[in-house]
Short mmCIF file of C-alpha atoms in Angstrom, two decimals:
data_model
loop_
_atom_site.label_atom_id
_atom_site.label_comp_id
_atom_site.label_asym_id
_atom_site.label_seq_id
_atom_site.Cartn_x
_atom_site.Cartn_y
_atom_site.Cartn_z
CA MET A 1232 -15.71 46.94 -11.55
CA LYS A 1233 -19.02 45.34 -10.75
CA THR A 1234 -19.68 42.06 -13.01
CA GLY A 1235 -23.43 41.54 -11.96
CA ILE A 1236 -22.71 37.87 -10.61
CA PRO A 1237 -23.16 37.88 -7.01
CA THR A 1238 -20.03 37.38 -4.43
CA ALA A 1239 -21.63 34.19 -3.29
CA THR A 1240 -22.05 32.78 -6.80
CA ARG A 1241 -18.83 33.95 -7.75
CA ARG A 1242 -17.09 32.10 -5.22
CA ALA A 1243 -19.21 29.01 -4.95
CA PRO A 1244 -16.84 26.15 -5.51
CA PHE A 1245 -17.46 23.76 -8.41
CA GLY A 1246 -16.43 20.41 -6.02
CA PRO A 1247 -20.26 20.79 -4.18
CA VAL A 1248 -21.62 20.72 -7.41
CA LEU A 1249 -20.20 17.48 -8.18
CA LEU A 1250 -20.73 15.86 -5.40
CA LEU A 1251 -24.56 17.03 -5.60
CA VAL A 1252 -24.42 14.89 -9.03
CA ALA A 1253 -22.82 11.81 -7.42
CA VAL A 1254 -25.07 11.95 -4.72
CA LEU A 1255 -28.17 12.36 -6.30
CA LEU A 1256 -27.20 9.28 -9.08
CA ALA A 1257 -26.47 7.20 -6.18
CA VAL A 1258 -30.30 7.70 -4.56
CA VAL A 1259 -31.32 7.20 -7.79
CA THR A 1260 -29.50 4.18 -8.23
CA ALA A 1261 -30.85 3.03 -4.87
CA LEU A 1262 -34.79 3.60 -5.70
CA ALA A 1263 -34.74 2.40 -9.63
CA PRO A 1264 -36.73 -0.27 -10.19
CA GLY A 1265 -35.39 -3.63 -9.86
CA ALA A 1266 -32.49 -2.42 -7.55
CA ARG A 1267 -33.81 -4.61 -4.74
CA ALA A 1268 -34.55 -7.49 -6.66
CA ALA A 1269 -33.88 -11.07 -6.03
CA GLY A 1270 -30.26 -11.73 -5.35
CA GLY A 1271 -27.78 -13.89 -7.03
CA LEU A 1272 -24.34 -13.03 -7.68
CA ASP A 1273 -25.32 -11.54 -11.23
CA THR A 1274 -27.46 -8.94 -9.52
CA ALA A 1275 -24.95 -8.57 -6.72
CA ALA A 1276 -21.82 -8.02 -8.76
CA ALA A 1277 -23.96 -5.19 -11.00
CA ALA A 1278 -25.16 -3.50 -8.13
CA LEU A 1279 -21.50 -3.20 -6.68
CA ALA A 1280 -19.99 -2.04 -9.83
CA GLN A 1281 -23.13 0.84 -9.12
CA GLY A 1282 -22.03 1.43 -5.69
CA PRO A 1283 -20.15 0.29 -2.83
CA VAL A 1284 -22.64 -1.88 -0.58
CA TYR A 1285 -25.10 -4.29 -1.80
CA VAL A 1286 -27.74 -6.19 0.91
CA ASP A 1287 -29.95 -9.30 -0.84
CA PRO A 1288 -33.20 -8.54 0.00
CA ARG A 1289 -33.28 -12.08 1.69
CA ALA A 1290 -30.68 -10.59 4.11
CA ALA A 1291 -32.24 -7.21 4.69
CA GLY A 1292 -32.65 -8.05 8.18
CA GLN A 1293 -28.69 -8.56 8.84
CA LEU A 1294 -28.23 -5.18 7.67
CA PRO A 1295 -31.37 -2.25 7.72
CA LYS A 1296 -31.32 -0.22 5.30
CA ALA A 1297 -30.65 3.08 7.14
CA ASP A 1298 -27.18 1.19 8.28
CA ALA A 1299 -26.41 0.21 4.53
CA ASP A 1300 -27.05 3.68 3.05
CA ALA A 1301 -25.03 4.99 5.79
CA LEU A 1302 -22.37 2.65 5.51
CA ALA A 1303 -22.25 3.09 1.70
CA GLN A 1304 -21.93 6.95 2.26
CA LYS A 1305 -18.88 6.51 4.75
CA ILE A 1306 -17.02 4.45 2.09
CA LYS A 1307 -17.98 6.92 -0.60
CA ASN A 1308 -16.65 10.05 1.51
CA SER A 1309 -13.34 7.64 1.77
CA GLY A 1310 -12.80 7.69 -1.90
CA LYS A 1311 -11.44 3.93 -1.53
CA PRO A 1312 -12.32 1.11 -3.53
CA ILE A 1313 -14.52 -0.93 -0.74
CA PHE A 1314 -16.81 -3.14 -2.01
CA ILE A 1315 -19.37 -5.30 0.56
CA ALA A 1316 -21.86 -7.74 0.22
CA VAL A 1317 -24.50 -8.89 2.53
CA LEU A 1318 -25.78 -12.20 1.77
CA PRO A 1319 -27.82 -15.26 2.60
CA ARG A 1320 -26.54 -18.63 3.09
CA ALA A 1321 -27.96 -19.87 -0.06
CA ALA A 1322 -26.84 -22.06 -3.08
CA GLU A 1323 -26.15 -19.22 -5.84
CA TYR A 1324 -23.29 -17.80 -2.90
CA PRO A 1325 -21.22 -21.21 -2.55
CA PRO A 1326 -18.81 -20.12 0.64
CA LYS A 1327 -16.10 -22.18 -0.92
CA THR A 1328 -15.99 -19.68 -4.07
CA VAL A 1329 -18.34 -17.05 -3.71
CA LEU A 1330 -15.56 -14.19 -2.68
CA GLN A 1331 -13.69 -15.13 -5.87
CA ASP A 1332 -16.79 -15.41 -8.29
CA LEU A 1333 -17.97 -11.69 -6.97
CA ARG A 1334 -14.84 -10.39 -7.70
CA THR A 1335 -14.57 -12.23 -11.16
CA LYS A 1336 -17.95 -10.56 -12.14
CA VAL A 1337 -17.67 -6.99 -10.57
CA GLY A 1338 -14.28 -7.07 -12.46
CA ILE A 1339 -12.73 -3.93 -10.66
CA SER A 1340 -9.93 -4.34 -8.73
CA GLY A 1341 -10.39 -3.39 -4.48
CA VAL A 1342 -11.27 -4.80 -1.29
CA TYR A 1343 -14.06 -6.71 -0.88
CA ALA A 1344 -15.99 -7.86 1.94
CA ILE A 1345 -18.95 -10.55 2.25
CA GLU A 1346 -21.04 -11.40 5.40
CA LEU A 1347 -22.44 -14.66 4.53
CA GLY A 1348 -25.06 -16.21 6.75
CA ASP A 1349 -23.63 -15.81 9.82
CA GLY A 1350 -19.84 -15.60 8.43
CA PHE A 1351 -17.08 -12.76 7.41
CA ASN A 1352 -14.70 -12.96 5.22
CA ALA A 1353 -12.66 -10.30 3.10
CA GLY A 1354 -10.02 -10.51 -0.14
CA ALA A 1355 -8.27 -7.52 -1.90
CA ASP A 1356 -6.57 -7.11 -5.16
CA PRO A 1357 -2.80 -7.15 -3.78
CA ARG A 1358 -1.97 -3.57 -5.18
CA VAL A 1359 -4.60 -2.31 -3.25
CA MET A 1360 -4.05 -4.20 0.29
CA PRO A 1361 -1.53 -6.33 0.93
CA ARG A 1362 -2.12 -10.25 1.66
CA ALA A 1363 -0.89 -9.90 4.97
CA ALA A 1364 -2.84 -6.65 5.90
CA VAL A 1365 -6.44 -8.24 4.94
CA HIS A 1366 -5.40 -11.40 6.97
CA ASN A 1367 -4.80 -9.18 9.80
CA LEU A 1368 -7.75 -6.95 9.40
CA VAL A 1369 -10.30 -10.43 8.90
CA GLY A 1370 -8.89 -11.87 12.12
CA ALA A 1371 -8.97 -8.67 14.16
CA VAL A 1372 -12.85 -8.16 13.04
CA LYS A 1373 -13.69 -11.79 13.45
CA ARG A 1374 -12.17 -11.92 16.79
CA SER A 1375 -14.08 -8.45 17.97
CA ASP A 1376 -17.01 -10.23 18.61
CA TYR A 1377 -19.01 -7.37 17.28
CA PRO A 1378 -22.70 -7.56 18.40
CA THR A 1379 -24.10 -6.53 15.16
CA VAL A 1380 -23.28 -6.96 11.10
CA ALA A 1381 -23.17 -3.14 11.41
CA GLN A 1382 -20.87 -2.52 13.42
CA ARG A 1383 -18.72 -5.63 12.10
CA LEU A 1384 -18.85 -4.42 8.85
CA ASN A 1385 -18.28 -0.53 9.95
CA GLY A 1386 -15.20 -1.62 11.80
CA PHE A 1387 -14.14 -3.61 8.92
CA VAL A 1388 -14.42 -0.37 6.84
CA ASP A 1389 -12.92 1.94 9.24
CA ILE A 1390 -9.41 0.44 8.66
CA ALA A 1391 -9.60 -0.83 5.21
CA GLU A 1392 -10.29 2.98 4.41
CA GLN A 1393 -6.91 3.87 5.91
CA GLN A 1394 -4.55 0.98 4.38
CA ALA A 1395 -6.61 0.74 1.25
CA ARG A 1396 -4.87 2.42 -1.86
CA GLY A 1397 -6.27 3.71 -4.96
CA HIS A 1398 -9.85 5.25 -5.60
CA ALA A 1399 -13.55 4.59 -5.82
CA PRO A 1400 -14.33 3.41 -9.45
CA SER A 1401 -16.12 5.78 -11.85
CA SER A 1402 -18.94 3.94 -12.27
CA TRP A 1403 -20.03 4.58 -8.83
CA GLY A 1404 -20.98 8.06 -9.61
CA GLY A 1405 -23.97 7.15 -11.47
CA THR A 1406 -26.55 5.19 -13.43
CA ASP A 1407 -29.60 5.21 -15.41
CA ASN A 1408 -32.47 7.19 -13.49
CA SER A 1409 -35.41 5.35 -15.37
CA GLY A 1410 -38.39 5.19 -12.88
CA ILE A 1411 -37.53 8.65 -11.06
CA ASP A 1412 -39.46 11.80 -12.37
CA THR A 1413 -38.10 15.54 -12.40
CA GLY A 1414 -39.86 16.54 -9.18
CA THR A 1415 -38.61 13.49 -7.55
CA LEU A 1416 -34.92 14.26 -8.02
CA VAL A 1417 -35.41 18.20 -7.36
CA GLY A 1418 -37.05 16.94 -3.88
CA LEU A 1419 -33.67 14.61 -3.48
CA GLY A 1420 -31.64 17.86 -4.60
CA ALA A 1421 -33.06 19.83 -2.01
CA LEU A 1422 -32.36 17.07 0.70
CA VAL A 1423 -28.68 16.71 -0.11
CA VAL A 1424 -27.29 19.88 -0.98
CA ILE A 1425 -26.85 20.97 2.35
CA GLY A 1426 -25.03 18.21 3.38
CA GLY A 1427 -23.33 18.08 0.15
CA GLY A 1428 -20.95 20.94 0.97
CA GLY A 1429 -20.10 19.25 4.46
CA ALA A 1430 -19.02 16.21 2.97
CA TYR A 1431 -17.03 18.27 0.66
CA ALA A 1432 -15.21 19.78 2.95
CA LEU A 1433 -14.67 16.86 5.18
CA ALA A 1434 -13.09 15.10 2.33
CA ARG A 1435 -10.70 18.14 1.25
CA ARG A 1436 -9.73 18.25 5.01
CA GLN A 1437 -9.02 14.87 5.03
CA ARG A 1438 -6.73 15.06 1.96
CA ARG A 1439 -5.16 17.71 3.19
CA ARG A 1440 -4.05 16.05 6.37
CA ARG A 1441 -2.97 13.03 4.30
CA ALA A 1442 -0.83 15.22 2.12
CA GLU A 1443 0.54 17.20 5.28
CA GLU A 1444 1.69 13.80 6.86
CA GLU A 1445 3.39 12.86 3.65
CA ARG A 1446 5.40 15.73 3.10
CA ALA A 1447 6.61 15.69 6.66
CA ALA A 1448 7.86 12.15 6.20
CA LEU A 1449 9.10 12.44 2.79
CA GLU A 1450 11.49 15.59 4.39
CA ALA A 1451 12.37 12.99 7.48
CA LEU A 1452 13.38 10.97 4.90
CA ARG A 1453 15.35 13.33 2.71
CA VAL A 1454 17.81 13.57 5.27
CA VAL A 1455 18.74 10.00 5.24
CA VAL A 1456 18.55 9.46 1.65
CA ASP A 1457 21.13 12.51 1.01
CA GLU A 1458 23.43 10.95 3.41
CA ASP A 1459 22.98 7.47 1.46
CA ILE A 1460 23.91 9.36 -2.11
CA THR A 1461 26.49 11.21 -0.60
CA ALA A 1462 28.04 8.42 1.03
CA PHE A 1463 28.17 6.56 -2.41
CA GLY A 1464 29.47 9.63 -3.90
CA GLU A 1465 32.43 9.33 -1.83
CA GLU A 1466 32.89 5.99 -2.55
CA LEU A 1467 33.09 6.81 -6.23
CA ASP A 1468 35.46 9.45 -5.46
CA ARG A 1469 37.80 7.32 -3.18
CA LEU A 1470 38.11 4.91 -6.35
CA ASP A 1471 41.48 4.92 -7.81
CA PHE A 1472 40.54 3.72 -11.26
CA SER A 1473 40.66 5.31 -14.46
CA PRO A 1474 38.89 3.86 -17.29
CA GLY A 1475 42.42 4.65 -19.74
CA GLU A 1476 44.76 3.07 -16.70
CA PRO A 1477 46.79 0.08 -18.17
CA GLY A 1478 45.23 -3.34 -17.68
CA ALA A 1479 41.58 -1.49 -17.96
CA ASP A 1480 39.42 -3.49 -20.02
CA ASP A 1481 35.75 -2.71 -21.27
CA ALA A 1482 34.09 -4.93 -18.76
CA MET A 1483 36.19 -2.65 -16.17
CA ARG A 1484 34.90 0.51 -17.86
CA ALA A 1485 31.26 -1.26 -18.24
CA ASP A 1486 30.96 -1.64 -14.57
CA TYR A 1487 32.79 1.86 -13.96
CA SER A 1488 30.44 3.61 -15.96
CA HIS A 1489 27.39 2.07 -14.50
CA ALA A 1490 28.13 2.94 -10.90
CA LEU A 1491 28.35 6.46 -12.36
CA ASP A 1492 24.95 6.39 -13.95
CA ALA A 1493 23.73 5.02 -10.84
CA TYR A 1494 24.92 7.90 -8.87
CA GLU A 1495 23.34 10.22 -10.73
CA ASN A 1496 20.09 8.45 -11.31
CA ALA A 1497 19.76 8.22 -7.29
CA LYS A 1498 20.43 11.73 -7.21
CA SER A 1499 17.48 12.60 -10.13
CA ALA A 1500 15.27 10.21 -8.39
CA MET A 1501 15.55 12.27 -4.97
CA ALA A 1502 15.41 15.66 -6.92
CA ARG A 1503 12.04 14.36 -8.38
CA ALA A 1504 10.43 12.49 -5.37
CA GLU A 1505 7.01 14.48 -3.96
CA HIS A 1506 5.87 11.38 -1.63
CA PRO A 1507 8.05 8.84 0.46
CA GLY A 1508 7.24 6.22 -1.64
CA GLU A 1509 9.04 7.56 -4.90
CA VAL A 1510 12.59 7.05 -2.68
CA GLN A 1511 12.53 3.01 -3.38
CA ALA A 1512 13.78 4.14 -6.90
CA VAL A 1513 16.87 5.98 -5.21
CA THR A 1514 17.54 3.56 -3.06
CA GLU A 1515 17.29 0.61 -5.85
CA ALA A 1516 19.92 2.88 -8.09
CA LEU A 1517 22.37 3.14 -5.01
CA GLU A 1518 22.01 -0.53 -4.19
CA ASP A 1519 22.58 -1.26 -8.12
CA GLY A 1520 25.50 0.99 -8.24
CA ARG A 1521 27.59 -0.58 -5.11
CA PHE A 1522 27.39 -3.99 -6.96
CA SER A 1523 28.94 -2.60 -9.72
CA LEU A 1524 31.55 -1.38 -8.04
CA ALA A 1525 32.06 -5.07 -6.19
CA ARG A 1526 32.43 -6.32 -9.70
CA LEU A 1527 34.86 -3.87 -10.45
CA ALA A 1528 36.84 -4.45 -7.48
CA ALA A 1529 36.73 -8.20 -8.13
CA ARG A 1530 37.65 -7.89 -11.80
CA ARG A 1531 40.82 -5.42 -10.79
CA GLU A 1532 42.01 -8.17 -8.35
CA GLY A 1533 41.78 -11.45 -10.43
CA ARG A 1534 38.74 -12.58 -7.78
CA PRO A 1535 36.04 -14.22 -9.19
CA LEU A 1536 32.88 -12.31 -9.65
CA PRO A 1537 30.80 -11.62 -6.77
CA GLU A 1538 27.18 -13.10 -6.80
CA ARG A 1539 24.38 -11.03 -6.34
CA ARG A 1540 23.77 -10.53 -2.72
CA LEU A 1541 21.46 -8.20 -0.70
CA PRO A 1542 23.38 -5.41 0.74
CA CYS A 1543 24.32 -5.75 4.41
CA PHE A 1544 21.01 -5.76 6.26
CA PHE A 1545 22.37 -3.49 9.06
CA ASP A 1546 23.19 -0.72 7.04
CA PRO A 1547 23.27 -0.78 3.35
CA ARG A 1548 25.94 1.79 2.80
CA HIS A 1549 27.97 -1.19 4.11
CA GLY A 1550 27.99 -2.63 0.57
CA PRO A 1551 26.60 -6.16 -0.53
CA SER A 1552 26.54 -8.79 2.08
CA VAL A 1553 28.69 -11.68 2.26
CA VAL A 1554 27.07 -14.23 4.25
CA ASP A 1555 23.85 -14.77 5.96
CA VAL A 1556 23.75 -15.30 9.54
CA ALA A 1557 21.46 -15.50 12.98
CA TRP A 1558 20.01 -12.81 14.48
CA ALA A 1559 17.09 -11.31 16.64
CA PRO A 1560 16.23 -8.05 17.63
CA ALA A 1561 15.52 -6.84 21.13
CA GLY A 1562 12.71 -8.18 22.31
CA GLY A 1563 12.14 -10.92 18.99
CA ALA A 1564 12.56 -13.75 17.25
CA GLU A 1565 15.91 -15.29 15.86
CA ARG A 1566 15.69 -14.71 11.65
CA THR A 1567 18.37 -14.99 9.02
CA VAL A 1568 19.75 -11.69 7.88
CA PRO A 1569 22.53 -11.04 5.06
CA VAL A 1570 25.48 -9.19 6.39
CA CYS A 1571 28.67 -7.66 5.36
CA ALA A 1572 32.22 -9.04 6.65
CA ALA A 1573 32.84 -6.39 9.12
CA ASP A 1574 29.19 -6.87 10.99
CA LYS A 1575 29.52 -10.94 10.52
CA SER A 1576 33.22 -10.26 12.65
CA ARG A 1577 31.56 -8.04 15.23
CA LEU A 1578 28.49 -11.06 15.85
CA ASP A 1579 31.27 -13.52 15.84
CA ASP A 1580 33.08 -11.38 19.08
CA GLY A 1581 29.62 -10.96 20.63
CA ARG A 1582 29.25 -7.56 19.67
CA GLU A 1583 26.69 -5.06 18.34
CA PRO A 1584 26.48 -5.00 14.78
CA LEU A 1585 27.00 -1.53 13.11
CA ALA A 1586 23.59 -0.83 12.65
CA ARG A 1587 22.08 2.47 10.51
CA THR A 1588 20.08 4.82 12.87
CA VAL A 1589 17.79 7.70 12.03
CA ARG A 1590 16.40 10.32 13.63
CA THR A 1591 13.30 9.75 15.63
CA GLU A 1592 11.00 11.90 18.34
CA SER A 1593 12.41 9.11 20.80
CA GLY A 1594 16.05 9.87 19.39
CA ASP A 1595 18.25 7.92 17.45
CA ARG A 1596 16.76 4.46 16.65
CA PRO A 1597 17.70 1.82 14.02
CA TYR A 1598 15.81 2.13 10.81
CA TRP A 1599 13.74 -1.25 11.68
CA ASP A 1600 12.56 0.56 14.45
CA ALA A 1601 11.56 4.15 12.97
CA GLY A 1602 8.51 5.10 11.28
CA PRO A 1603 6.70 3.90 8.21
CA ALA A 1604 8.57 6.35 5.89
CA TYR A 1605 11.72 3.88 6.20
CA ALA A 1606 9.33 1.58 4.39
CA PRO A 1607 10.22 2.32 0.81
CA TRP A 1608 13.84 3.33 2.22
CA ALA A 1609 14.72 -0.31 2.83
CA GLY A 1610 12.51 -1.74 0.09
CA GLY A 1611 14.60 -0.30 -2.49
CA TYR A 1612 17.57 -1.91 -0.90
CA PHE A 1613 16.14 -5.42 -0.05
CA GLY A 1614 13.10 -5.50 -2.34
CA GLY A 1615 11.47 -8.67 -3.50
CA GLY A 1616 9.18 -10.62 -1.19
CA LEU A 1617 12.57 -10.63 1.74
CA LEU A 1618 12.12 -7.59 3.22
CA PRO A 1619 8.99 -8.11 5.76
CA GLY A 1620 10.37 -11.43 6.65
CA LEU A 1621 13.64 -9.98 7.63
CA LEU A 1622 11.84 -7.06 9.76
CA VAL A 1623 9.23 -9.70 11.53
CA GLY A 1624 8.78 -8.50 15.23
CA THR A 1625 10.32 -5.29 14.49
CA VAL A 1626 8.29 -1.79 14.65
CA LEU A 1627 8.96 -1.32 10.91
CA GLY A 1628 7.68 -4.86 10.08
CA ASN A 1629 4.67 -4.53 12.20
CA ILE A 1630 3.77 -1.33 9.91
CA MET A 1631 4.53 -3.19 7.11
CA MET A 1632 2.31 -6.12 7.82
CA SER A 1633 -0.51 -4.18 8.88
CA SER A 1634 -0.41 -1.24 5.71
CA PRO A 1635 0.83 -0.43 2.64
CA ALA A 1636 3.57 1.29 4.13
CA TYR A 1637 3.61 4.72 2.28
CA GLY A 1638 3.37 2.94 -0.80
CA ALA A 1639 6.65 0.55 -0.84
CA ASP A 1640 6.87 -1.82 -3.47
CA PHE A 1641 8.28 -5.01 -1.92
CA GLY A 1642 7.78 -6.97 -5.48
CA GLY A 1643 4.53 -8.49 -5.01
CA PRO A 1644 2.37 -8.62 -7.68
CA THR A 1645 1.42 -6.10 -10.20
CA GLY A 1646 -1.80 -5.32 -11.69
CA ALA A 1647 -4.73 -2.69 -12.03
CA GLU A 1648 -4.67 -0.12 -9.55
CA GLY A 1649 -7.82 -0.21 -7.17
CA GLY A 1650 -10.69 1.36 -8.61
CA ASP A 1651 -9.61 0.42 -11.85
CA ALA A 1652 -11.21 -2.26 -14.22
CA SER A 1653 -9.60 -5.57 -14.66
CA GLY A 1654 -12.09 -7.54 -15.65
CA ALA A 1655 -10.90 -11.31 -14.25
CA ASP A 1656 -7.79 -10.38 -14.67
CA PHE A 1657 -6.62 -11.29 -11.27
CA ASN A 1658 -4.83 -14.31 -9.18
CA PRO A 1659 -7.42 -15.96 -7.27
CA ASP A 1660 -4.42 -17.60 -5.19
CA ASP A 1661 -3.94 -13.93 -3.71
CA PHE A 1662 -7.44 -14.49 -2.05
CA GLY A 1663 -7.64 -17.15 0.44
CA GLY A 1664 -9.88 -17.58 3.36
CA GLY A 1665 -12.54 -19.11 4.95
CA PHE A 1666 -15.51 -17.96 6.50
CA GLY A 1667 -16.65 -18.36 10.11
CA ASP A 1668 -13.24 -20.26 11.12
CA GLY A 1669 -12.38 -17.50 13.74
CA GLY A 1670 -10.09 -15.47 11.52
CA GLY A 1671 -7.16 -17.65 11.99
CA PHE A 1672 -4.14 -17.13 9.51
CA ASP A 1673 -4.71 -20.56 8.29
CA GLY A 1674 -7.39 -19.91 6.42
CA GLY A 1675 -8.85 -16.57 7.64
CA GLY A 1676 -8.98 -13.70 4.97
CA GLY A 1677 -6.77 -12.69 2.19
CA GLY A 1678 -8.12 -14.21 -0.73
CA PHE A 1679 -10.93 -15.56 -3.08
CA ASP A 1680 -9.85 -18.89 -3.36
CA GLY A 1681 -11.33 -20.28 0.49
CA GLY A 1682 -14.55 -20.86 2.04
CA PHE A 1683 -16.92 -19.34 4.98
#
């Protein structure tokens, strides 16, 4: 039955309409009176709250308007909270505090990059991009010797948009349109409506590709995690303990019950997991359960209760570690890792430890030489800020130092998600660096408390 509505109208997606509105409002912002007013931190912050790129009029020669607009559109298309400011060397932009002050005044969590005169620096809220990743990125950008500011900022954004977590702030979607008449809006709409559909389709393809990559990573990871859950279940089955046996006390029963709960929690968390990062909750539960079994064994044997130690580095299924030893991966630097008694004996004898291997495209490899999906898996077992240090120089360690690694949380600071308003509630110590220092790790990038 015909409805009288043209087919094209019935099938038109709503997304391009929303994108059209967003683009119109962004253009209105750029054309509104005062948008290119004299600079200053307040002006810069107000502009960045409404769009991803701000160029102080006195620095317009460093980033022409066409380049600034193209960069802003790239960031908006990525959907990530990346803020760029191009500023002159001026008294109102103190090099030592401008990055921190700008983040404070904008009040939105994200990645902030500033071109100040001939210097460059960036910082990020740790939930958006880890400090180490910002250090690495700033250093790489500085050492690339881009011939123009536009190329340098585009190089920064190209990598930052892949690594940043969170979403673009909602405030980028619009602003007051005072001073822009209806005829101008209609004309602008005619100019952007064609491109709007293309941008919407591109963003949709990018989201679909990311979702497919995450699904594939989760399925590969599921095999390993299911093996871990099964191994822990078998430990429980082999345990010759009954809560009602002679000599059992309330503390033993509590340890046993906690281990059973950990097993069920691990299974439930894996059943709910939809992204690789959610696997961290599974391995956290398994680590907790194995420690409960270690406490139970000590109580039954009349030994002192064990201290809470990390699992064996080489294979967390070995249970809690008993000692720390020096070890180096092939071709890597030596570091101290926690190991179980069996692996300690093997190392003392000059033999290789019994490492946990996983399936990769190049064959079975130790988990530390596998892909980023194993970061949350390892993070649940080892947690805290120790894991990146344990894995320095390995494939997984390098990934973790330069990217969010599928959202693994290694015990870093918490706070607002990228793109969320947080005001001045952030730790300036997480944002250090210096402008014009060549990108060294001793002062280049990562924070808001350093100078240019």
